[in-house]
mmCIF file of C-alpha atoms in Angstrom:
data_model
loop_
_atom_site.group_PDB
_atom_site.id
_atom_site.type_symbol
_atom_site.label_atom_id
_atom_site.label_comp_id
_atom_site.label_asym_id
_atom_site.label_seq_id
_atom_site.Cartn_x
_atom_site.Cartn_y
_atom_site.Cartn_z
ATOM 1 C CA MET T 1 -20.284 -8.786 -1.369
ATOM 2 C CA ASP T 2 -19.381 -10.204 1.711
ATOM 3 C CA GLN T 3 -16.725 -12.696 -0.004
ATOM 4 C CA ILE T 4 -15.735 -9.602 -2.020
ATOM 5 C CA ASP T 5 -15.209 -8.328 1.583
ATOM 6 C CA GLU T 6 -13.507 -10.775 2.645
ATOM 7 C CA GLN T 7 -11.127 -10.852 -0.607
ATOM 8 C CA LEU T 8 -9.954 -7.124 0.551
ATOM 9 C CA ILE T 9 -9.133 -7.859 3.834
ATOM 10 C CA ARG T 10 -7.025 -10.641 3.132
ATOM 11 C CA LEU T 11 -4.981 -9.047 0.163
ATOM 12 C CA LEU T 12 -4.540 -5.975 3.094
ATOM 13 C CA LYS T 13 -2.701 -8.136 5.126
ATOM 14 C CA ARG T 14 -0.594 -9.973 2.840
ATOM 15 C CA ARG T 15 -0.409 -6.181 1.737
ATOM 16 C CA LEU T 16 1.026 -5.236 5.335
ATOM 17 C CA GLU T 17 2.880 -8.844 5.572
ATOM 18 C CA LEU T 18 5.030 -7.644 2.489
ATOM 19 C CA GLY T 19 5.027 -3.708 3.395
ATOM 20 C CA LEU T 20 7.047 -5.271 6.724
ATOM 21 C CA ARG T 21 9.241 -7.635 4.957
ATOM 22 C CA ALA T 22 10.549 -4.628 2.704
ATOM 23 C CA ALA T 23 10.872 -2.828 6.511
ATOM 24 C CA ARG T 24 13.703 -5.134 7.146
ATOM 25 C CA ILE T 25 15.617 -4.714 3.644
ATOM 26 C CA LYS T 26 15.288 -1.581 4.126
ATOM 27 C CA HIS T 27 16.535 -1.531 7.934
ATOM 28 C CA ASP T 28 19.410 -3.729 6.890
ATOM 29 C CA ALA T 29 20.118 -1.814 3.719
ATOM 30 C CA ASP T 30 20.252 1.517 5.829
ATOM 31 C CA LEU T 31 17.361 3.095 3.752
ATOM 32 C CA PRO T 32 14.739 5.416 5.538
ATOM 33 C CA ILE T 33 11.231 3.627 5.550
ATOM 34 C CA VAL T 34 9.267 7.255 4.298
ATOM 35 C CA ASP T 35 9.603 6.871 0.867
ATOM 36 C CA GLN T 36 7.781 9.341 -0.852
ATOM 37 C CA GLU T 37 8.647 9.922 -4.247
ATOM 38 C CA ARG T 38 7.665 6.373 -4.448
ATOM 39 C CA GLU T 39 4.389 6.512 -2.330
ATOM 40 C CA ALA T 40 3.531 9.308 -4.565
ATOM 41 C CA LYS T 41 4.611 6.673 -8.062
ATOM 42 C CA VAL T 42 1.520 4.160 -6.283
ATOM 43 C CA ILE T 43 -0.815 6.869 -5.814
ATOM 44 C CA ALA T 44 -0.384 7.754 -9.529
ATOM 45 C CA GLN T 45 -0.440 4.548 -10.737
ATOM 46 C CA ALA T 46 -3.231 3.906 -9.078
ATOM 47 C CA LYS T 47 -4.761 7.077 -10.414
ATOM 48 C CA GLN T 48 -4.219 5.661 -13.936
ATOM 49 C CA TRP T 49 -6.119 2.225 -13.259
ATOM 50 C CA ALA T 50 -8.094 3.716 -11.686
ATOM 51 C CA ASP T 51 -8.662 6.114 -15.406
ATOM 52 C CA VAL T 52 -8.947 2.421 -17.021
ATOM 53 C CA ALA T 53 -11.884 1.055 -14.591
ATOM 54 C CA GLY T 54 -14.218 4.452 -14.742
ATOM 55 C CA LEU T 55 -13.845 5.167 -11.214
ATOM 56 C CA SER T 56 -12.293 8.724 -9.699
ATOM 57 C CA GLU T 57 -9.174 8.582 -9.616
ATOM 58 C CA GLN T 58 -9.643 11.066 -6.735
ATOM 59 C CA GLU T 59 -11.641 8.356 -4.799
ATOM 60 C CA VAL T 60 -8.907 5.575 -5.489
ATOM 61 C CA ALA T 61 -5.624 8.023 -4.886
ATOM 62 C CA ASP T 62 -7.434 8.533 -0.876
ATOM 63 C CA VAL T 63 -7.843 4.644 -0.663
ATOM 64 C CA PHE T 64 -4.091 4.121 -1.826
ATOM 65 C CA ALA T 65 -2.862 7.956 0.300
ATOM 66 C CA ARG T 66 -4.735 5.965 2.893
ATOM 67 C CA LEU T 67 -3.293 1.396 2.229
ATOM 68 C CA ILE T 68 0.232 3.720 1.895
ATOM 69 C CA SER T 69 0.114 5.252 5.826
ATOM 70 C CA LEU T 70 -1.233 1.681 7.217
ATOM 71 C CA SER T 71 1.816 0.322 5.926
ATOM 72 C CA ARG T 72 4.268 3.159 7.388
ATOM 73 C CA GLY T 73 2.589 3.401 10.603
ATOM 74 C CA ALA T 74 3.601 -1.257 10.395
ATOM 75 C CA GLN T 75 6.789 0.050 8.606
ATOM 76 C CA LEU T 76 7.502 2.485 11.466
ATOM 77 C CA LYS T 77 6.104 -0.023 14.464
ATOM 78 C CA SER T 78 8.155 -2.945 13.552
ATOM 79 C CA VAL T 79 12.181 -1.104 13.370
#
């Protein structure tokens, strides 16, 4: 379990790094950081993956909503 948790942390770090890269691209293109349509699509996709994996769609959606919130906060601070 510890190894999986460590991998999750590394993946979270990578996800946040990619979010910061996206923020720079959005900023340079004069696009808004927050894209509610994209966020909804990410959560919908996560729910589909959860269903296939036999996990609770709502619990997975909650996790992804928190991931999106972390990413959005980091992106907003970076620009």
